CSV table of C-alpha atoms and ligand atoms in Angstrom, one decimal:
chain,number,residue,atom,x,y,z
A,215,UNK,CA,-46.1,-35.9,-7.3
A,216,UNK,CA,-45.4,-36.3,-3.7
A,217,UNK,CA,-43.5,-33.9,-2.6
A,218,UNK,CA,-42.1,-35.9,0.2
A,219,UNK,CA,-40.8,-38.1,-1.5
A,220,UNK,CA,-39.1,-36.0,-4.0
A,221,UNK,CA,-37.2,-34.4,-0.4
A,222,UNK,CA,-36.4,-37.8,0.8
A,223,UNK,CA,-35.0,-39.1,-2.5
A,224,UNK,CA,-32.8,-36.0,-3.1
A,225,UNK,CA,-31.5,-36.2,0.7
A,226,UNK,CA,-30.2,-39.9,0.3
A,227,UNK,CA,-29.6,-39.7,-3.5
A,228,UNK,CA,-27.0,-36.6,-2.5
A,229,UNK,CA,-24.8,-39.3,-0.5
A,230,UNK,CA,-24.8,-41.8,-3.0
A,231,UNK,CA,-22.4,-39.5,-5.4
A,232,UNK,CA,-20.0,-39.8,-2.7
A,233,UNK,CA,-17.5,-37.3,-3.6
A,234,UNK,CA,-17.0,-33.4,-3.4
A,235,UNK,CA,-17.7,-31.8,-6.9
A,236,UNK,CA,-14.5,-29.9,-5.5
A,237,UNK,CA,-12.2,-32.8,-4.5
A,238,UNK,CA,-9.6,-31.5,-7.3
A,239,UNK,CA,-9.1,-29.0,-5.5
A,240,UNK,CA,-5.8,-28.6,-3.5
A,241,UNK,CA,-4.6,-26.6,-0.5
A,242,UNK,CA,-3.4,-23.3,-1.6
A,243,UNK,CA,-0.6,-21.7,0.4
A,244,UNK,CA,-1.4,-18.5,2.9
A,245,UNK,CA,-0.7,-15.0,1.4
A,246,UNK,CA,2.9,-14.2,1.8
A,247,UNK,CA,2.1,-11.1,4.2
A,248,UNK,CA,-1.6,-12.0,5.6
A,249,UNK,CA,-0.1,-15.9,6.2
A,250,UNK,CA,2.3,-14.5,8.8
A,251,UNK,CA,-0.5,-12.7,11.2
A,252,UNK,CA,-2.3,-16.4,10.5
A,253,UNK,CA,0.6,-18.5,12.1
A,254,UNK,CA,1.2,-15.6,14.4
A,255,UNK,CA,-2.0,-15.8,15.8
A,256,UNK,CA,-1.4,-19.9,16.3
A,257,UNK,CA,1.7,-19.3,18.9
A,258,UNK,CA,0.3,-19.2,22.3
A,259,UNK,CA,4.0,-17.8,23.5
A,260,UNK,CA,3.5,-14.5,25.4
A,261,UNK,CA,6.5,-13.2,23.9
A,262,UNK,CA,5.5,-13.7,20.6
A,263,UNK,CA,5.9,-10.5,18.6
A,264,UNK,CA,4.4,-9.7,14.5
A,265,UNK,CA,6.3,-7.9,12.5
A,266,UNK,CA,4.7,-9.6,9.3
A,267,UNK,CA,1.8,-7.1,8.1
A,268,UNK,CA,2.1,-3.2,7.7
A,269,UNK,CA,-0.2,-2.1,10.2
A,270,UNK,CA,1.1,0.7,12.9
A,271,UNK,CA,1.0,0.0,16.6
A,272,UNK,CA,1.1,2.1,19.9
A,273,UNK,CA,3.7,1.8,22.5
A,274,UNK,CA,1.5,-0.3,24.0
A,275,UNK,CA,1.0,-2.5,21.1
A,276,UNK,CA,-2.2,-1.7,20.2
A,277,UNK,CA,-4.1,-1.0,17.0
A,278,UNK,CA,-4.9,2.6,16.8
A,279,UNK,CA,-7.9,4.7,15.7
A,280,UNK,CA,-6.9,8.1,15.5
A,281,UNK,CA,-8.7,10.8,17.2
A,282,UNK,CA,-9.8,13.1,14.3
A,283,UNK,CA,-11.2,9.7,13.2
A,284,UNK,CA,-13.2,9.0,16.3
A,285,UNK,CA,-14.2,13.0,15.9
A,286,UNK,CA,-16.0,12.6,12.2
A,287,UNK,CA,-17.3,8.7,13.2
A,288,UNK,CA,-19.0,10.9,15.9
A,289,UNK,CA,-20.1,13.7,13.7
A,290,UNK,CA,-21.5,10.7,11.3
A,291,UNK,CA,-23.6,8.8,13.8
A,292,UNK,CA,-25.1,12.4,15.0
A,293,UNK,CA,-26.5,13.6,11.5
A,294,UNK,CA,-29.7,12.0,11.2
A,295,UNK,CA,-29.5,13.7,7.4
A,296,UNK,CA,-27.1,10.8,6.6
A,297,UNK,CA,-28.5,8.1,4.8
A,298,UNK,CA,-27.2,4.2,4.0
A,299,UNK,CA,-28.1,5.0,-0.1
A,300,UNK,CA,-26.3,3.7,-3.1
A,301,UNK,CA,-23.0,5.8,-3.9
A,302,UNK,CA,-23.1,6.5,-7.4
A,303,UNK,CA,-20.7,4.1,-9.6
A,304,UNK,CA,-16.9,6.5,-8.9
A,305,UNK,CA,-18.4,6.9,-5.1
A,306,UNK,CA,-18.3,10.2,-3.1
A,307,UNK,CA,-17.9,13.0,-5.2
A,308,UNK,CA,-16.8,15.0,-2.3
A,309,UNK,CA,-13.8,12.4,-0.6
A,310,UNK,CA,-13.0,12.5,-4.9
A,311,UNK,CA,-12.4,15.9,-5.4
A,312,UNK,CA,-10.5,16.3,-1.8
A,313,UNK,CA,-8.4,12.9,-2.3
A,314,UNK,CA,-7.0,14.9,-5.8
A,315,UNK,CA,-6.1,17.4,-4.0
A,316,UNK,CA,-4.4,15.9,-1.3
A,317,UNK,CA,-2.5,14.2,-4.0
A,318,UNK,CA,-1.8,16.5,-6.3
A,319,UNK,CA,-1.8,19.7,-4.3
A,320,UNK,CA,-4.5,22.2,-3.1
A,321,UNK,CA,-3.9,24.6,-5.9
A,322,UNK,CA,-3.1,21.9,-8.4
A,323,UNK,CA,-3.5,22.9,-12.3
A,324,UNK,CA,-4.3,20.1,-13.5
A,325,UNK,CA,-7.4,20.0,-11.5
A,326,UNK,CA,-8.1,23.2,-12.3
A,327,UNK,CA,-8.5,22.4,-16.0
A,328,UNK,CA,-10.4,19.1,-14.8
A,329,UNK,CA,-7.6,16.9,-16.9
A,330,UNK,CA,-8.3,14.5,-13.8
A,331,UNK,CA,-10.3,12.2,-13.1
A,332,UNK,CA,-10.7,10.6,-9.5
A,333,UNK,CA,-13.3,7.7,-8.7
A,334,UNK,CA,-13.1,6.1,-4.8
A,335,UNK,CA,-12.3,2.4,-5.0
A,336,UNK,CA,-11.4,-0.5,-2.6
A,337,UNK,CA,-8.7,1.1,-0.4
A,338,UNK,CA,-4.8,1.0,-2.5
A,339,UNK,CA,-5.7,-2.6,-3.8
A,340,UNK,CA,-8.9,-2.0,-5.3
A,341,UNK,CA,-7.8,1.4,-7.2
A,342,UNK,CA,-4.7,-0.8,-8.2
A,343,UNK,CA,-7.0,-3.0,-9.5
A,344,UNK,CA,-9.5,-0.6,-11.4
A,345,UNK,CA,-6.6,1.1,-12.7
A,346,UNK,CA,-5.1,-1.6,-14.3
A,347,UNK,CA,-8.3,-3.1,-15.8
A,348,UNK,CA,-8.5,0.1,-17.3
A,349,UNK,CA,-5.1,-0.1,-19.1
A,350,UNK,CA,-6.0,-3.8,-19.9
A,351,UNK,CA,-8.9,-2.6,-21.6
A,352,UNK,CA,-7.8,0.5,-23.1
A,353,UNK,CA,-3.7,1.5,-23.5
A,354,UNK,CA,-2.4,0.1,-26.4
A,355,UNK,CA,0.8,-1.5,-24.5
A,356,UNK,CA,-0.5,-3.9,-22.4
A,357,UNK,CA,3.2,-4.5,-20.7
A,358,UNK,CA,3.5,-3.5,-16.7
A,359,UNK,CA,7.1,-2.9,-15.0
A,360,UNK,CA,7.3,-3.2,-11.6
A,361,UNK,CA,10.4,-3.0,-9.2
A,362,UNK,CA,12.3,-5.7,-8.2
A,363,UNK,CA,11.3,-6.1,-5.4
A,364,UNK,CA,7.8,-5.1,-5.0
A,365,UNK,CA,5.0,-5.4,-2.6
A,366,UNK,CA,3.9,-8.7,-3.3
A,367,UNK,CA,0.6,-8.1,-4.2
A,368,UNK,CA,1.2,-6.1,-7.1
A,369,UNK,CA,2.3,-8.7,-9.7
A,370,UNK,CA,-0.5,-10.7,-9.1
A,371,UNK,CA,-2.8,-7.6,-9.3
A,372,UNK,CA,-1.7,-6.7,-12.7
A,373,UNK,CA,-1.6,-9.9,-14.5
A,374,UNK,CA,-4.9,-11.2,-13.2
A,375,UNK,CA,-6.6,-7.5,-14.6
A,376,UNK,CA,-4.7,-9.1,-18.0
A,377,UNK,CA,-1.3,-7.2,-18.3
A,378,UNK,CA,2.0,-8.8,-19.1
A,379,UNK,CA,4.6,-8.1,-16.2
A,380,UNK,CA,7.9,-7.2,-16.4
A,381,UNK,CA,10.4,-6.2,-13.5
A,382,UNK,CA,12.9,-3.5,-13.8
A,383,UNK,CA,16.1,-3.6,-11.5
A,384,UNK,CA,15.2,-1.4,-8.4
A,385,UNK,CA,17.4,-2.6,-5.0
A,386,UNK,CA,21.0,-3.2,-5.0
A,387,UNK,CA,21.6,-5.9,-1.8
A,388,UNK,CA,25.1,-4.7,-1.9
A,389,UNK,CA,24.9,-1.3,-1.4
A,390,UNK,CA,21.3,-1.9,0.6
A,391,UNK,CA,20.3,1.2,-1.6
A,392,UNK,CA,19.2,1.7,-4.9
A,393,UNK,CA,20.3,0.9,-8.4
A,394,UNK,CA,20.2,3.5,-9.8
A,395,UNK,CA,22.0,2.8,-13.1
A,396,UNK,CA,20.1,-0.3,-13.4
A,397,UNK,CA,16.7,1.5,-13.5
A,398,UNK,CA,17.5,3.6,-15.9
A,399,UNK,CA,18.8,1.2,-18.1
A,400,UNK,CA,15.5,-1.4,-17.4
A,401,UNK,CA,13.1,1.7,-18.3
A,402,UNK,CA,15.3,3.0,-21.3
A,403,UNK,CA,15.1,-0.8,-22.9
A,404,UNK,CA,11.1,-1.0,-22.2
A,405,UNK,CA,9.0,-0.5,-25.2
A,406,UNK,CA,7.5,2.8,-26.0
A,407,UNK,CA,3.8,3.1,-24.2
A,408,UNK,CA,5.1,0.3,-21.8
A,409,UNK,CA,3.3,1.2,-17.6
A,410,UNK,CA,5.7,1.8,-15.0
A,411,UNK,CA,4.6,1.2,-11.6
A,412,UNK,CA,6.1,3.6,-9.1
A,413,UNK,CA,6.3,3.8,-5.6
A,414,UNK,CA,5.5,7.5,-4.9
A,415,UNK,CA,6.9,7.6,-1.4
A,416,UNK,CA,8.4,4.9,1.1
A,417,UNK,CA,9.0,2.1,-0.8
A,418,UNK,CA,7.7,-1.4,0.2
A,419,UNK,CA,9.5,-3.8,1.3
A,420,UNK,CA,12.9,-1.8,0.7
A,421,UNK,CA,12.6,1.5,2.5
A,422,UNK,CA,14.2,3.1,-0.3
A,423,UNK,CA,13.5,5.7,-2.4
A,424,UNK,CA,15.0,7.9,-5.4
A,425,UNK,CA,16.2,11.0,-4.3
A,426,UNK,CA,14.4,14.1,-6.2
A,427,UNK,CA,16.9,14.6,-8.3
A,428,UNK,CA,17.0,11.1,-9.4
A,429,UNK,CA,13.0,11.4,-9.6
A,430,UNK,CA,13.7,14.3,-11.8
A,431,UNK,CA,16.0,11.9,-13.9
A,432,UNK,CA,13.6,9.1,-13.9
A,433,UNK,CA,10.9,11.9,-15.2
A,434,UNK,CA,12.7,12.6,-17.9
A,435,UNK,CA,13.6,9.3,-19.0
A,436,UNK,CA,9.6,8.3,-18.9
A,437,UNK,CA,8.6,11.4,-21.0
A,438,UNK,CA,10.8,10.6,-23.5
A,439,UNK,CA,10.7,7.3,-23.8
A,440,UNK,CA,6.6,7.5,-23.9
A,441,UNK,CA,6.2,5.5,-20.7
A,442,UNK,CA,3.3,5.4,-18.1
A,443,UNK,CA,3.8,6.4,-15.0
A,444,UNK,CA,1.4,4.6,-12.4
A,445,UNK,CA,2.0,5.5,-9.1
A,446,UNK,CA,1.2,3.4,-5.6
A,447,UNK,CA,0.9,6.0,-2.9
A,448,UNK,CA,-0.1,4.1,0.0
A,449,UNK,CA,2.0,6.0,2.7
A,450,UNK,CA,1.6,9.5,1.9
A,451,UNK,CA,2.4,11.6,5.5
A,452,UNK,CA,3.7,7.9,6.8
A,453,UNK,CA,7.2,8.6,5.0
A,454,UNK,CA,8.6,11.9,6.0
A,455,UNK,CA,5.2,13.0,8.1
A,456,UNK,CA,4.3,15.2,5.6
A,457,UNK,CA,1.3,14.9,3.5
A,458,UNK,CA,3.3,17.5,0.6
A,459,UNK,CA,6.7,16.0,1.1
A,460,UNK,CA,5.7,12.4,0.4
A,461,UNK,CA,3.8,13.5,-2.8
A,462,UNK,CA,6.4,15.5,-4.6
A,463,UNK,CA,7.2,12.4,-7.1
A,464,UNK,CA,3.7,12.3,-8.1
A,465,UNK,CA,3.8,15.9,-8.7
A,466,UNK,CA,7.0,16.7,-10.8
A,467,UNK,CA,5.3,14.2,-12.9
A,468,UNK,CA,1.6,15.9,-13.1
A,469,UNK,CA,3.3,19.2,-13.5
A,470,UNK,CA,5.2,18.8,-16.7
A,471,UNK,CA,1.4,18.6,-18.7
A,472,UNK,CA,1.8,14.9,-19.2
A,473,UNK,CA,-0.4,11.8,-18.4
A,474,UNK,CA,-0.2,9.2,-14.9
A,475,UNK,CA,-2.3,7.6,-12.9
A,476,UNK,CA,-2.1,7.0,-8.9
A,477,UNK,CA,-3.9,4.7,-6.2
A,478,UNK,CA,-4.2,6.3,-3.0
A,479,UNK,CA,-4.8,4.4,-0.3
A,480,UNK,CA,-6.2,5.8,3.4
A,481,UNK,CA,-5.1,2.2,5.1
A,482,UNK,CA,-1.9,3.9,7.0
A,483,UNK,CA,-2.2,7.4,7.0
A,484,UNK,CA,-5.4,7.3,8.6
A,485,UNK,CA,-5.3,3.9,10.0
A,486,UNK,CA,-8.5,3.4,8.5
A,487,UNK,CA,-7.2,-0.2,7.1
A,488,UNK,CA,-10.9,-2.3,7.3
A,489,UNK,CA,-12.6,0.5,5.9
A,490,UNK,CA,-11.1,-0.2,2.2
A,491,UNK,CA,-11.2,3.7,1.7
A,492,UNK,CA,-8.9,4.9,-1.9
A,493,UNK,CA,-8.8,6.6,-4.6
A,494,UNK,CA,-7.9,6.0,-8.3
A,495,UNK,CA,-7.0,9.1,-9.9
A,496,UNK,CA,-6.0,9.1,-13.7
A,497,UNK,CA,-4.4,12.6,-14.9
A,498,UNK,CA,-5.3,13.0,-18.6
A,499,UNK,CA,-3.9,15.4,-21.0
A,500,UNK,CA,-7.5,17.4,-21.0
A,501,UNK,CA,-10.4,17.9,-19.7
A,502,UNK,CA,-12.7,16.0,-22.5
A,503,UNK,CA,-10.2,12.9,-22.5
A,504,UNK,CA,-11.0,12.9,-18.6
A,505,UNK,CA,-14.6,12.4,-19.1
A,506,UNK,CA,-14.4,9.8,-21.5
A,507,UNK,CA,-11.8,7.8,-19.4
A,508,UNK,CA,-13.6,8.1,-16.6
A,509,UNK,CA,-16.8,6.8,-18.4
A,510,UNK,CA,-15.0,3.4,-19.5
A,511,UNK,CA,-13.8,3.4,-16.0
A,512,UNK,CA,-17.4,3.5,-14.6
A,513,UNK,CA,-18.0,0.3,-16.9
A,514,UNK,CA,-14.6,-1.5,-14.6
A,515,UNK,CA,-16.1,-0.7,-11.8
A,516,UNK,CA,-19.8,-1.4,-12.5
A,517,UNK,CA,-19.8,-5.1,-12.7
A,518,UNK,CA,-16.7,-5.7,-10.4
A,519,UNK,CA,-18.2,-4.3,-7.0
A,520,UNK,CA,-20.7,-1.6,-8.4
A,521,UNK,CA,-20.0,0.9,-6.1
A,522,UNK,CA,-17.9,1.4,-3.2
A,523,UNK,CA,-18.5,1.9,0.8
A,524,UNK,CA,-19.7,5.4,2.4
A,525,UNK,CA,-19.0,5.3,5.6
A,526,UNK,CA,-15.0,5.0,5.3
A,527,UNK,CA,-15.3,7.7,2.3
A,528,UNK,CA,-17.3,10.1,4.3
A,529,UNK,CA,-14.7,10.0,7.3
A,530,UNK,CA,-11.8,11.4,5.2
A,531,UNK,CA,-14.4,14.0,3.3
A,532,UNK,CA,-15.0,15.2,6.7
A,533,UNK,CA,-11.2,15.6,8.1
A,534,UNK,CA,-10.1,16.4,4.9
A,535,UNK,CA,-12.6,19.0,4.6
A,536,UNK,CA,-12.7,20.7,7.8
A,537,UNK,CA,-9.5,23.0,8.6
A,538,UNK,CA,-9.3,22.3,12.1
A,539,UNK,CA,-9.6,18.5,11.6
A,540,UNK,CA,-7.7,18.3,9.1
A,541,UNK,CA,-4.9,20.0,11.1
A,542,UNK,CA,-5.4,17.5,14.1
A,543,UNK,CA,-4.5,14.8,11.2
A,544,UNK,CA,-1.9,15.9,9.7
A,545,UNK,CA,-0.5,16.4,14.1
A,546,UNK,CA,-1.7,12.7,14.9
A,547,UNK,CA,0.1,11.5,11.5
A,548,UNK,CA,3.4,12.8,11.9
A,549,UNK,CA,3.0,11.5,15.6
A,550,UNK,CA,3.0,8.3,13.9
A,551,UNK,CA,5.7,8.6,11.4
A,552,UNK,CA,8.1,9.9,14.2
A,553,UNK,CA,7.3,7.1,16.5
A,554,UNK,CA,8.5,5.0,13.4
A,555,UNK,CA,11.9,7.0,13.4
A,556,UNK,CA,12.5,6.7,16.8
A,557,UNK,CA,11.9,2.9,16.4
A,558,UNK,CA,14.6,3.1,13.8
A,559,UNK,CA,17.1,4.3,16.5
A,560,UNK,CA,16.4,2.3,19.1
A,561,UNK,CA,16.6,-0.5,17.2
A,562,UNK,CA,20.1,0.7,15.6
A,563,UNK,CA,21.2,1.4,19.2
A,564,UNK,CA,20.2,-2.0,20.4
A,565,UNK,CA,22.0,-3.9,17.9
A,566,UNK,CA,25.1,-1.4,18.3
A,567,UNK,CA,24.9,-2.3,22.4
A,568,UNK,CA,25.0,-5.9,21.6
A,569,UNK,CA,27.8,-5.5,19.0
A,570,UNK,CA,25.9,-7.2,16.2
A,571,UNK,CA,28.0,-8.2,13.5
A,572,UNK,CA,27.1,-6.0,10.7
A,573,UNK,CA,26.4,-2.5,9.2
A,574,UNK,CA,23.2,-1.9,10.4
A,575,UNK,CA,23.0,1.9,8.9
A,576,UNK,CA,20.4,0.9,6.8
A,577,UNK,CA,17.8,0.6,9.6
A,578,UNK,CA,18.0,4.3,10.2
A,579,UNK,CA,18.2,5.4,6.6
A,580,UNK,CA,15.7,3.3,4.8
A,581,UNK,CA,12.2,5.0,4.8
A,582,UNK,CA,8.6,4.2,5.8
A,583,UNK,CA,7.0,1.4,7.8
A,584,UNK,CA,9.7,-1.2,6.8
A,585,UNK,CA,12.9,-2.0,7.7
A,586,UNK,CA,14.3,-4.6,5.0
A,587,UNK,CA,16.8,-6.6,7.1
A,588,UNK,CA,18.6,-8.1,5.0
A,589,UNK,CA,18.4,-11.0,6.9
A,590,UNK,CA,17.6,-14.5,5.0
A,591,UNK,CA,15.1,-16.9,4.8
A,592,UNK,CA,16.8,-19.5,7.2
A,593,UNK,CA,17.7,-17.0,9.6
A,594,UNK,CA,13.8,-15.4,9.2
A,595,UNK,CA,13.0,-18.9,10.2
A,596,UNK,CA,15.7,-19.3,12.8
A,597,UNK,CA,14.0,-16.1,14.4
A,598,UNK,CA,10.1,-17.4,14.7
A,599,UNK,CA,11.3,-20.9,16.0
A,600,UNK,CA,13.1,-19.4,18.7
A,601,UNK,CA,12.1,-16.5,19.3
A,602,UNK,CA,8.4,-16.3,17.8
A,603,UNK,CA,9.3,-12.9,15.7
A,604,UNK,CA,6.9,-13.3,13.3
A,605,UNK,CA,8.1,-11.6,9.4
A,606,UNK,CA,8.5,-11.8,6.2
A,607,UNK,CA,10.8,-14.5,4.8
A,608,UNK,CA,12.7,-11.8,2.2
A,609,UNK,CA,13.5,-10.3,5.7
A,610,UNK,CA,11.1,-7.4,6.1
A,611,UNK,CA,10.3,-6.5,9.6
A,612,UNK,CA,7.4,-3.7,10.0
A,613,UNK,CA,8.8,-0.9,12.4
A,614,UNK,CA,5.4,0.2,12.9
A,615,UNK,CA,4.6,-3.2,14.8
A,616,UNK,CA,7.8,-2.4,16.9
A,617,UNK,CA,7.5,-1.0,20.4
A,618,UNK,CA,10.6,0.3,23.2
A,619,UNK,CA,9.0,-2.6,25.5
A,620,UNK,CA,9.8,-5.0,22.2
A,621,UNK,CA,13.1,-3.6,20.8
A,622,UNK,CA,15.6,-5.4,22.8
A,623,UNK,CA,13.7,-8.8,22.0
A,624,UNK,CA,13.9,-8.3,18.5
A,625,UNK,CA,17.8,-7.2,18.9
A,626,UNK,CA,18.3,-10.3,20.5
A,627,UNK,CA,16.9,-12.4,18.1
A,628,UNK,CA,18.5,-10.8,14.9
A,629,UNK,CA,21.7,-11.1,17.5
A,630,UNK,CA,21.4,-14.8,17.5
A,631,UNK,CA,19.8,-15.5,14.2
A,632,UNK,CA,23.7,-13.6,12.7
A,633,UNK,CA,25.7,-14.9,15.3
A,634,UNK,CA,24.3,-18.6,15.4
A,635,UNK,CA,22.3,-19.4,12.4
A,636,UNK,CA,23.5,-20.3,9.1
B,885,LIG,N1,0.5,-0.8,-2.1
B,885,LIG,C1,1.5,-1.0,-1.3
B,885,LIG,C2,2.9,-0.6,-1.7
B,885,LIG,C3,1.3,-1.6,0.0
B,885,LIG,O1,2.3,-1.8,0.8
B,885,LIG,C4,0.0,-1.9,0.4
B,885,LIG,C5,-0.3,-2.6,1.7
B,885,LIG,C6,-1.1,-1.7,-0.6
B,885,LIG,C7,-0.8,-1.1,-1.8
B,885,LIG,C8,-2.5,-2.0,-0.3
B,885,LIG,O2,-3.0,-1.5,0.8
B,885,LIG,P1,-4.6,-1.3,1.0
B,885,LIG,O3,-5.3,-2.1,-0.1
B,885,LIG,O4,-4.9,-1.9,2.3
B,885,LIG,O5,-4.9,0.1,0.9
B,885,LIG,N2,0.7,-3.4,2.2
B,885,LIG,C9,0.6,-4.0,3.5
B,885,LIG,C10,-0.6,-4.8,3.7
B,885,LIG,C11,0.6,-2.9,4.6
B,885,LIG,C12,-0.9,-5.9,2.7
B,885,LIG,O6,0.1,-6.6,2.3
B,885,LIG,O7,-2.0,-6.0,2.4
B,885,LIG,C13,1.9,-4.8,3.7
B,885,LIG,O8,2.1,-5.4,4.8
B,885,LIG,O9,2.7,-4.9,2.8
């Protein structure tokens, strides 16, 4: 055969089928949250300002990479006893064992007894993910509820790993706080064994969480209606700016002996967001049903990205790890949750000095990186027409994307969007 021939004939031959093997395919719509930095990044106005994505800002409106960060990166690059191997299937055993404790406490029973298991995955999403392909696999209620609203992401999460999602009332618009009453009448009605996802601090997008005494009352409902806690902690420190305070819903539940699982995610606390560093733990009731979860979770994780990233993993280990460092974390966190306070204010102050029809309390109450507005899709609209403040259409504006130089722009948007819009 000549083999020049047979190249010639497949080049023309591959024209004459004329179409793409993929012309059914049709134009799928940008991610709710990730679509807004994609237009954003279209608007040549130099005013233009985006509030879409949770990612924290300096006063100078700048992406940040904390210093303790910087510090271990350093320490990283200078051990020449640091190798690019394979992580074994759960990752780092070190970042695992430190992430627990950082999430369950330092002195932590449960991981005492080893009734925990904690394998590093793809930052919050990926342990999401590993978690609930777990459940798929192995809980015998295959039935997820999630707040109304959620983070976006997380229905789509759970029903492509193959549970059945439901929503339980969670946000009042009335009161802009939470209904109470109707959670605990959603999460009485669900069927014994059903998952309930939980936001363990800071809710996303509403900015509001239970109080502890309501967490305490939501505790006792799950234990004994046979729920399944699973907890999102993606904002632990980023809440109240401290690591302990913003975990203490995950740990009234880990406390009273029973069984939950939580994705930790290192995106926000340590601004290490493109470095996909998390955790999945799941607490178990002992020790020897820990090891045999966390064998069946191997065999999730195995053929979905067979192990996880070092380098983000061995930052943490070595901040978490060290006293010092760690210390200089927990000081450049809280530096970050308070400049999200005072963003709260200003903002509140703003829309006070313009006399902004409204109760605007809610911005300085609500909790986290969020401020849900309130404000609706038309006047969300109204707002990146005219004044290219780029958000989220169910009104969520990140605080951390917020700077003094950019309050009274925002304030006069929101000003015109509810004095002039719709
Ligand atoms: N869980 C919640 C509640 C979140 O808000 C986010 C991120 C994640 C998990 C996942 O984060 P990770 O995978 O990066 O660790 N939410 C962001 C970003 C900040 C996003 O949508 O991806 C948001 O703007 O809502």
């Amino acid at each position: 055969m000549d083999p020049n021939h047979t190249i010639s004939a497949s080049a023309t031959s591959g024209s004459d089928f004329g179409g793409s093997v993929f012309d059914h395919v049709v134009q799928a719509p940008e991610d709710p949250i990730l679509g807004v930095t994609v237009a954003y990044n279209k608007d040549p106005s130099p005013v233009k300002l985006n509030l879409g994505v949770g990612a924290y800002r300096t006063e100078e409106g700048k992406p940040l990479v904390l210093n303790v960060v910087r510090r271990a990166e350093q320490l990283l690059v200078n051990d020449r006893s640091r190798v690019k191997e394979y992580l074994p299937i759960v990752g780092l055993a070190e970042f695992n064992k430190l992430s627990a404790k950082l999430m369950f406490g330092a002195d932590s029973p449960a991981i005492q007894v080893k009734r925990v298991t904690t394998v590093q995955c793809l930052s919050g999403t990926g342990s999401l993910r590993v978690g609930a392909e777990f459940l798929a696999r192995h809980h015998h209620q295959r039935t997820i509820y999630i707040p109304q609203p959620t983070w976006g992401n997380h229905g789509k999460i759970f029903t492509l790993a193959g549970l059945s999602v439901k929503t339980y009332r969670y946000y009042d618009p009335a009161t802009r706080g939470l209904n109470f009453q109707g959670l605990l009448e959603d999460l009485s009605l669900a069927p014994s064994g059903a998952i309930v996802l939980l936001h363990a601090c800071a809710h996303n997008p509403t900015g509001v969480d239970p109080t502890l005494q309501q967490w305490e009352q939501i505790r006792q409902l799950i234990r004994l209606k046979g729920l399944l806690p699973f907890f999102d902690s993606a904002y632990q420190g980023f809440a109240s700016g401290s690591l302990d305070a913003d975990a203490q819903s995950v740990r009234m539940f880990v406390a009273d002996g029973g069984e939950c699982l939580a994705a930790q995610s290192y995106a926000k606390n340590m601004g290490l967001y493109g470095e996909r560093v998390g955790a999945l733990s799941i607490v178990c009731k002992t020790a020897d049903v820990a090891s045999r979860v966390e064998s069946q979770v191997k065999l999730v994780i195995r053929p979905m990205f067979s192990n996880p990233p070092i380098h983000g993993a061995s930052i943490v280990a070595i901040i978490l790890k060290n006293r010092d460092m760690y210390n200089e974390w927990t000081v450049e966190l809280k530096a970050m949750a308070d400049r999200i306070i005072s963003m709260r204010q200003q903002l509140f102050d703003a829309l006070r000095a313009r006399g902004t029809p409204g109760d605007w309390n809610h911005i300085l109450k609500q909790i986290g990186m969020f401020t849900f507005t309130g404000l609706n899709t038309a006047q969300v609209a109204f707002m990146t027409k005219e004044y290219h403040v780029y958000m989220t259409s169910d009104g969520r504006i990140s605080m951390a994307g917020l700077s003094s130089k950019t309050v009274p722009h925002l304030a006069d948007a929101i000003h015109a969007a509810v004095t002039r819009a719709i």
